[in-house]
């Protein structure tokens, strides 16, 4: 059995919901309290043992590469200011624990395409996918990716994290249907990307956390554009689900949709008030 040790961060999107801020700053670099959005996801992945971090970038996303690299000049400047130097500890600790690889997506044809572009970085092993827009926090235990790794180890197939959403919100998500095989764990029988509320198979929506198996690459290569004219990972997963190879897991903890201004403000308040 192969251990999950790689993570993938698709970070090529334009972040149009945050224009004009994201005109010149990657949305993954917008701060939530004192660290950028993507810091939270990378920390969650590394804490789950996924220390091999792979990030798919688009044009103008260079600030992300710089963030995950040591800044010697800054550290030299701050050498005699230990309090300020200490502020770099959270990022320096991630840099020390992880190895980072970056690749450009080129043409942007959707999430499924961004994942497919990582085929050579991932190779023949299971891997976690984190959409940095979604910040998750579980103050009372393991982070969401760690929870999913534990489930992967038991079921040995693709895992998607899900949460209940109001029925009228299904159009913003991939939505699953399945049989509950354990409390909060479903063997997925159907999944639909961004269904209209009346067509949604349930109100269990996929959030930005996945564990995928290498079989997904061959499927993605053949997947036609779906919802929004984009290649959807949900459609590729639906193929795996036909063989019973997808588990949906109702994760423990909170999730903030930082792809929307409301969710971003909520996260900002939450982390500001968190001790
Ligand atoms: C993507 C996925 C969708 C999932 C969502 C979670 O959509 O395609 O299935 O529910 O992330 O945030 P996006 O938000 O990129 O449109």
Short mmCIF file of C-alpha atoms and ligand atoms in Angstrom, two decimals:
data_model
loop_
_atom_site.label_atom_id
_atom_site.label_comp_id
_atom_site.label_asym_id
_atom_site.label_seq_id
_atom_site.Cartn_x
_atom_site.Cartn_y
_atom_site.Cartn_z
CA UNK A 1 0.00 0.00 0.00
CA UNK A 2 1.45 3.40 -0.88
CA UNK A 3 1.34 6.19 1.63
CA UNK A 4 -0.08 9.60 0.66
CA UNK A 5 2.93 11.92 0.68
CA UNK A 6 2.26 14.34 -2.16
CA UNK A 7 -0.08 17.30 -2.32
CA UNK A 8 -1.25 19.29 -5.29
CA UNK A 9 -2.39 22.90 -5.25
CA UNK A 10 -4.07 24.16 -8.41
CA UNK A 11 -3.37 27.90 -8.21
CA UNK A 12 -3.67 29.14 -11.76
CA UNK A 13 -7.08 30.88 -11.63
CA UNK A 14 -7.61 34.62 -12.06
CA UNK A 15 -9.50 35.24 -8.82
CA UNK A 16 -11.95 37.52 -10.60
CA UNK A 17 -14.25 37.79 -7.57
CA UNK A 18 -11.55 39.83 -5.86
CA UNK A 19 -10.84 42.30 -8.63
CA UNK A 20 -9.33 44.82 -8.57
CA UNK A 21 -7.12 43.43 -5.74
CA UNK A 22 -6.25 40.35 -7.79
CA UNK A 23 -5.29 42.36 -10.85
CA UNK A 24 -1.66 42.26 -9.72
CA UNK A 25 -1.68 40.04 -6.60
CA UNK A 26 -2.45 36.30 -6.87
CA UNK A 27 -5.64 35.59 -4.92
CA UNK A 28 -3.78 32.81 -3.06
CA UNK A 29 -1.57 35.56 -1.59
CA UNK A 30 -4.40 37.64 -0.10
CA UNK A 31 -3.84 37.70 3.65
CA UNK A 32 -6.10 36.10 6.22
CA UNK A 33 -4.90 37.70 9.43
CA UNK A 34 -1.11 37.63 9.04
CA UNK A 35 -0.55 34.93 6.45
CA UNK A 36 -1.64 34.38 2.88
CA UNK A 37 -4.54 32.08 2.02
CA UNK A 38 -2.33 29.38 0.54
CA UNK A 39 -0.24 29.17 3.72
CA UNK A 40 -3.20 27.59 5.56
CA UNK A 41 -3.70 24.84 2.98
CA UNK A 42 0.01 24.04 2.72
CA UNK A 43 0.27 23.84 6.50
CA UNK A 44 -2.75 21.50 6.63
CA UNK A 45 -1.19 19.25 3.96
CA UNK A 46 2.24 19.17 5.61
CA UNK A 47 0.66 18.44 9.00
CA UNK A 48 -1.04 15.45 7.34
CA UNK A 49 2.37 14.13 6.23
CA UNK A 50 2.07 15.40 2.63
CA UNK A 51 5.46 17.07 2.64
CA UNK A 52 6.00 16.89 -1.12
CA UNK A 53 4.10 20.02 -2.19
CA UNK A 54 3.29 20.60 -5.88
CA UNK A 55 1.79 23.88 -7.03
CA UNK A 56 0.26 24.56 -10.45
CA UNK A 57 0.64 28.22 -11.34
CA UNK A 58 -0.61 30.61 -13.99
CA UNK A 59 0.87 33.82 -15.34
CA UNK A 60 1.55 36.49 -12.73
CA UNK A 61 1.68 34.02 -9.83
CA UNK A 62 5.39 34.39 -9.10
CA UNK A 63 4.71 35.78 -5.61
CA UNK A 64 3.61 32.26 -4.58
CA UNK A 65 7.00 30.79 -5.54
CA UNK A 66 8.79 33.57 -3.67
CA UNK A 67 6.66 32.96 -0.58
CA UNK A 68 7.78 29.33 -0.35
CA UNK A 69 11.45 30.26 -0.72
CA UNK A 70 13.78 31.65 1.91
CA UNK A 71 14.31 35.42 1.71
CA UNK A 72 17.96 35.80 2.76
CA UNK A 73 18.05 39.54 2.13
CA UNK A 74 15.11 40.19 4.44
CA UNK A 75 16.52 37.89 7.10
CA UNK A 76 19.89 39.65 6.97
CA UNK A 77 18.13 43.01 7.34
CA UNK A 78 16.24 41.72 10.38
CA UNK A 79 19.18 40.00 12.02
CA UNK A 80 19.34 42.52 14.86
CA UNK A 81 15.57 42.65 15.28
CA UNK A 82 14.73 39.26 16.80
CA UNK A 83 11.06 40.08 17.40
CA UNK A 84 10.54 40.86 13.74
CA UNK A 85 12.61 37.91 12.60
CA UNK A 86 10.38 35.67 14.71
CA UNK A 87 7.39 36.68 12.58
CA UNK A 88 8.92 34.66 9.73
CA UNK A 89 8.90 31.47 11.79
CA UNK A 90 5.55 30.09 10.56
CA UNK A 91 6.60 30.23 6.91
CA UNK A 92 10.20 29.19 7.53
CA UNK A 93 8.97 26.14 9.37
CA UNK A 94 6.84 25.12 6.34
CA UNK A 95 9.80 25.71 4.01
CA UNK A 96 11.94 23.49 6.21
CA UNK A 97 9.43 20.65 6.44
CA UNK A 98 8.29 20.62 2.82
CA UNK A 99 9.79 20.32 -0.65
CA UNK A 100 8.18 22.57 -3.23
CA UNK A 101 7.76 22.07 -6.96
CA UNK A 102 6.04 24.52 -9.32
CA UNK A 103 4.65 24.11 -12.78
CA UNK A 104 2.68 26.33 -15.13
CA UNK A 105 -0.73 25.18 -16.32
CA UNK A 106 -0.41 26.98 -19.67
CA UNK A 107 -3.88 27.17 -21.20
CA UNK A 108 -6.46 27.20 -18.38
CA UNK A 109 -9.14 24.65 -19.17
CA UNK A 110 -10.53 23.98 -15.71
CA UNK A 111 -9.72 22.20 -12.45
CA UNK A 112 -9.60 18.77 -14.10
CA UNK A 113 -7.07 20.08 -16.62
CA UNK A 114 -4.93 21.70 -13.89
CA UNK A 115 -4.82 18.34 -12.08
CA UNK A 116 -3.99 16.51 -15.31
CA UNK A 117 -1.06 18.87 -15.88
CA UNK A 118 0.46 17.56 -12.63
CA UNK A 119 0.68 13.98 -13.93
CA UNK A 120 4.47 13.98 -14.27
CA UNK A 121 4.92 15.59 -10.84
CA UNK A 122 2.71 13.03 -9.11
CA UNK A 123 3.58 9.80 -10.91
CA UNK A 124 2.06 6.52 -9.81
CA UNK A 125 0.88 7.24 -6.27
CA UNK A 126 -2.12 8.63 -4.38
CA UNK A 127 -2.09 12.38 -3.73
CA UNK A 128 -4.03 15.03 -1.88
CA UNK A 129 -5.54 18.00 -3.72
CA UNK A 130 -6.11 21.24 -1.84
CA UNK A 131 -8.02 24.18 -3.29
CA UNK A 132 -6.42 27.00 -1.34
CA UNK A 133 -9.62 29.08 -1.54
CA UNK A 134 -11.13 26.79 1.04
CA UNK A 135 -9.55 27.29 4.44
CA UNK A 136 -10.36 24.52 6.89
CA UNK A 137 -9.76 24.50 10.60
CA UNK A 138 -10.47 21.83 13.18
CA UNK A 139 -9.66 23.31 16.58
CA UNK A 140 -10.48 20.08 18.39
CA UNK A 141 -8.36 17.55 16.52
CA UNK A 142 -6.68 16.55 13.26
CA UNK A 143 -6.86 18.83 10.23
CA UNK A 144 -9.19 17.84 7.40
CA UNK A 145 -6.45 16.41 5.13
CA UNK A 146 -5.14 14.24 7.98
CA UNK A 147 -8.68 12.97 8.63
CA UNK A 148 -8.91 12.08 4.92
CA UNK A 149 -5.55 10.31 4.89
CA UNK A 150 -6.82 8.06 7.70
CA UNK A 151 -9.90 7.25 5.63
CA UNK A 152 -7.80 6.61 2.52
CA UNK A 153 -5.72 4.12 4.47
CA UNK A 154 -8.86 2.17 5.28
CA UNK A 155 -10.69 2.37 1.92
CA UNK A 156 -7.78 2.65 -0.58
CA UNK A 157 -9.70 4.68 -3.13
CA UNK A 158 -10.42 8.32 -4.01
CA UNK A 159 -11.79 10.43 -1.14
CA UNK A 160 -13.71 13.71 -1.40
CA UNK A 161 -14.54 15.89 1.60
CA UNK A 162 -18.19 16.96 1.72
CA UNK A 163 -20.49 19.15 3.78
CA UNK A 164 -24.20 19.79 3.84
CA UNK A 165 -25.22 22.99 2.06
CA UNK A 166 -28.64 24.63 1.71
CA UNK A 167 -30.37 23.10 -1.35
CA UNK A 168 -30.41 26.45 -3.19
CA UNK A 169 -26.58 26.54 -3.08
CA UNK A 170 -25.90 23.30 -4.99
CA UNK A 171 -25.11 25.24 -8.17
CA UNK A 172 -21.81 26.39 -6.65
CA UNK A 173 -20.46 22.90 -5.96
CA UNK A 174 -19.90 19.36 -7.06
CA UNK A 175 -22.67 17.34 -5.37
CA UNK A 176 -22.61 13.63 -4.49
CA UNK A 177 -25.07 10.84 -3.76
CA UNK A 178 -24.16 7.57 -2.10
CA UNK A 179 -24.80 4.98 0.60
CA UNK A 180 -23.68 5.79 4.10
CA UNK A 181 -21.33 2.91 4.96
CA UNK A 182 -20.18 4.33 8.31
CA UNK A 183 -21.22 7.41 10.22
CA UNK A 184 -20.42 10.34 7.88
CA UNK A 185 -18.75 8.12 5.24
CA UNK A 186 -20.49 7.43 1.91
CA UNK A 187 -19.70 5.09 -0.97
CA UNK A 188 -20.42 7.47 -3.85
CA UNK A 189 -22.80 6.29 -6.57
CA UNK A 190 -23.32 9.56 -8.40
CA UNK A 191 -21.69 12.95 -8.60
CA UNK A 192 -22.70 16.05 -10.56
CA UNK A 193 -20.81 19.30 -11.05
CA UNK A 194 -22.81 22.44 -10.19
CA UNK A 195 -26.34 20.98 -10.50
CA UNK A 196 -29.43 23.17 -10.34
CA UNK A 197 -31.11 22.68 -6.93
CA UNK A 198 -33.93 20.66 -8.48
CA UNK A 199 -31.44 18.36 -10.23
CA UNK A 200 -29.01 17.90 -7.33
CA UNK A 201 -28.68 14.27 -6.16
CA UNK A 202 -28.45 15.46 -2.51
CA UNK A 203 -27.28 18.49 -0.54
CA UNK A 204 -23.83 17.00 0.15
CA UNK A 205 -21.37 19.34 -1.54
CA UNK A 206 -17.70 18.69 -2.27
CA UNK A 207 -15.29 21.16 -0.71
CA UNK A 208 -11.74 21.83 -1.87
CA UNK A 209 -10.10 18.70 -0.40
CA UNK A 210 -9.56 15.47 -2.31
CA UNK A 211 -7.37 12.42 -2.19
CA UNK A 212 -7.01 11.09 -5.71
CA UNK A 213 -5.56 7.87 -7.07
CA UNK A 214 -3.28 7.79 -10.14
CA UNK A 215 -5.98 6.14 -12.27
CA UNK A 216 -7.59 9.58 -12.40
CA UNK A 217 -4.99 10.83 -14.92
CA UNK A 218 -6.02 8.42 -17.69
CA UNK A 219 -9.65 9.33 -17.09
CA UNK A 220 -8.95 13.07 -17.07
CA UNK A 221 -7.12 12.78 -20.36
CA UNK A 222 -10.36 11.53 -21.95
CA UNK A 223 -12.76 13.78 -20.03
CA UNK A 224 -14.65 16.23 -22.25
CA UNK A 225 -15.38 19.76 -21.03
CA UNK A 226 -18.45 19.80 -18.78
CA UNK A 227 -20.09 22.47 -16.60
CA UNK A 228 -18.95 25.97 -17.58
CA UNK A 229 -17.15 24.54 -20.65
CA UNK A 230 -14.30 23.36 -18.37
CA UNK A 231 -12.73 19.96 -17.76
CA UNK A 232 -14.19 18.99 -14.40
CA UNK A 233 -12.54 16.67 -11.90
CA UNK A 234 -16.05 15.82 -10.69
CA UNK A 235 -16.82 14.26 -14.09
CA UNK A 236 -13.62 12.20 -13.98
CA UNK A 237 -14.40 11.07 -10.43
CA UNK A 238 -17.86 10.01 -11.57
CA UNK A 239 -16.12 7.41 -13.78
CA UNK A 240 -14.25 6.06 -10.73
CA UNK A 241 -17.50 6.12 -8.73
CA UNK A 242 -19.06 3.71 -11.25
CA UNK A 243 -16.49 1.16 -10.03
CA UNK A 244 -17.17 2.00 -6.37
CA UNK A 245 -13.83 3.79 -6.07
CA UNK A 246 -14.96 7.09 -4.53
CA UNK A 247 -15.69 7.71 -0.86
CA UNK A 248 -17.25 10.95 0.38
CA UNK A 249 -16.38 12.01 3.88
CA UNK A 250 -18.25 14.52 6.03
CA UNK A 251 -15.20 16.17 7.56
CA UNK A 252 -14.92 17.43 11.12
CA UNK A 253 -14.17 21.13 11.50
CA UNK A 254 -14.96 24.45 9.89
CA UNK A 255 -14.58 25.50 6.28
CA UNK A 256 -14.41 29.03 4.95
CA UNK A 257 -15.08 29.74 1.29
CA UNK A 258 -12.38 32.35 0.75
CA UNK A 259 -13.18 32.37 -2.96
CA UNK A 260 -16.06 34.68 -2.03
CA UNK A 261 -15.76 38.05 -0.31
CA UNK A 262 -18.25 36.99 2.42
CA UNK A 263 -16.39 33.77 3.24
CA UNK A 264 -13.07 35.60 3.18
CA UNK A 265 -14.30 38.19 5.69
CA UNK A 266 -15.67 35.40 7.89
CA UNK A 267 -12.27 33.66 7.85
CA UNK A 268 -10.53 36.92 8.64
CA UNK A 269 -12.74 37.44 11.73
CA UNK A 270 -12.41 33.83 12.81
CA UNK A 271 -8.61 33.74 12.69
CA UNK A 272 -8.33 37.22 14.17
CA UNK A 273 -10.36 36.12 17.20
CA UNK A 274 -8.78 32.67 17.47
CA UNK A 275 -6.31 32.42 20.33
C1 LIG B 1 -14.53 23.45 -7.49
C2 LIG B 1 -15.06 22.07 -7.89
C3 LIG B 1 -16.37 21.78 -7.17
C4 LIG B 1 -16.20 21.94 -5.68
C5 LIG B 1 -15.64 23.33 -5.33
C6 LIG B 1 -15.30 23.45 -3.87
O1 LIG B 1 -15.40 24.42 -8.02
O2 LIG B 1 -15.21 22.00 -9.28
O3 LIG B 1 -16.80 20.47 -7.47
O4 LIG B 1 -17.46 21.76 -5.05
O5 LIG B 1 -14.43 23.59 -6.09
O6 LIG B 1 -14.86 24.72 -3.52
P1 LIG B 1 -15.01 25.99 -8.10
O7 LIG B 1 -15.28 26.55 -6.74
O8 LIG B 1 -13.57 26.06 -8.48
O9 LIG B 1 -15.92 26.57 -9.14
#
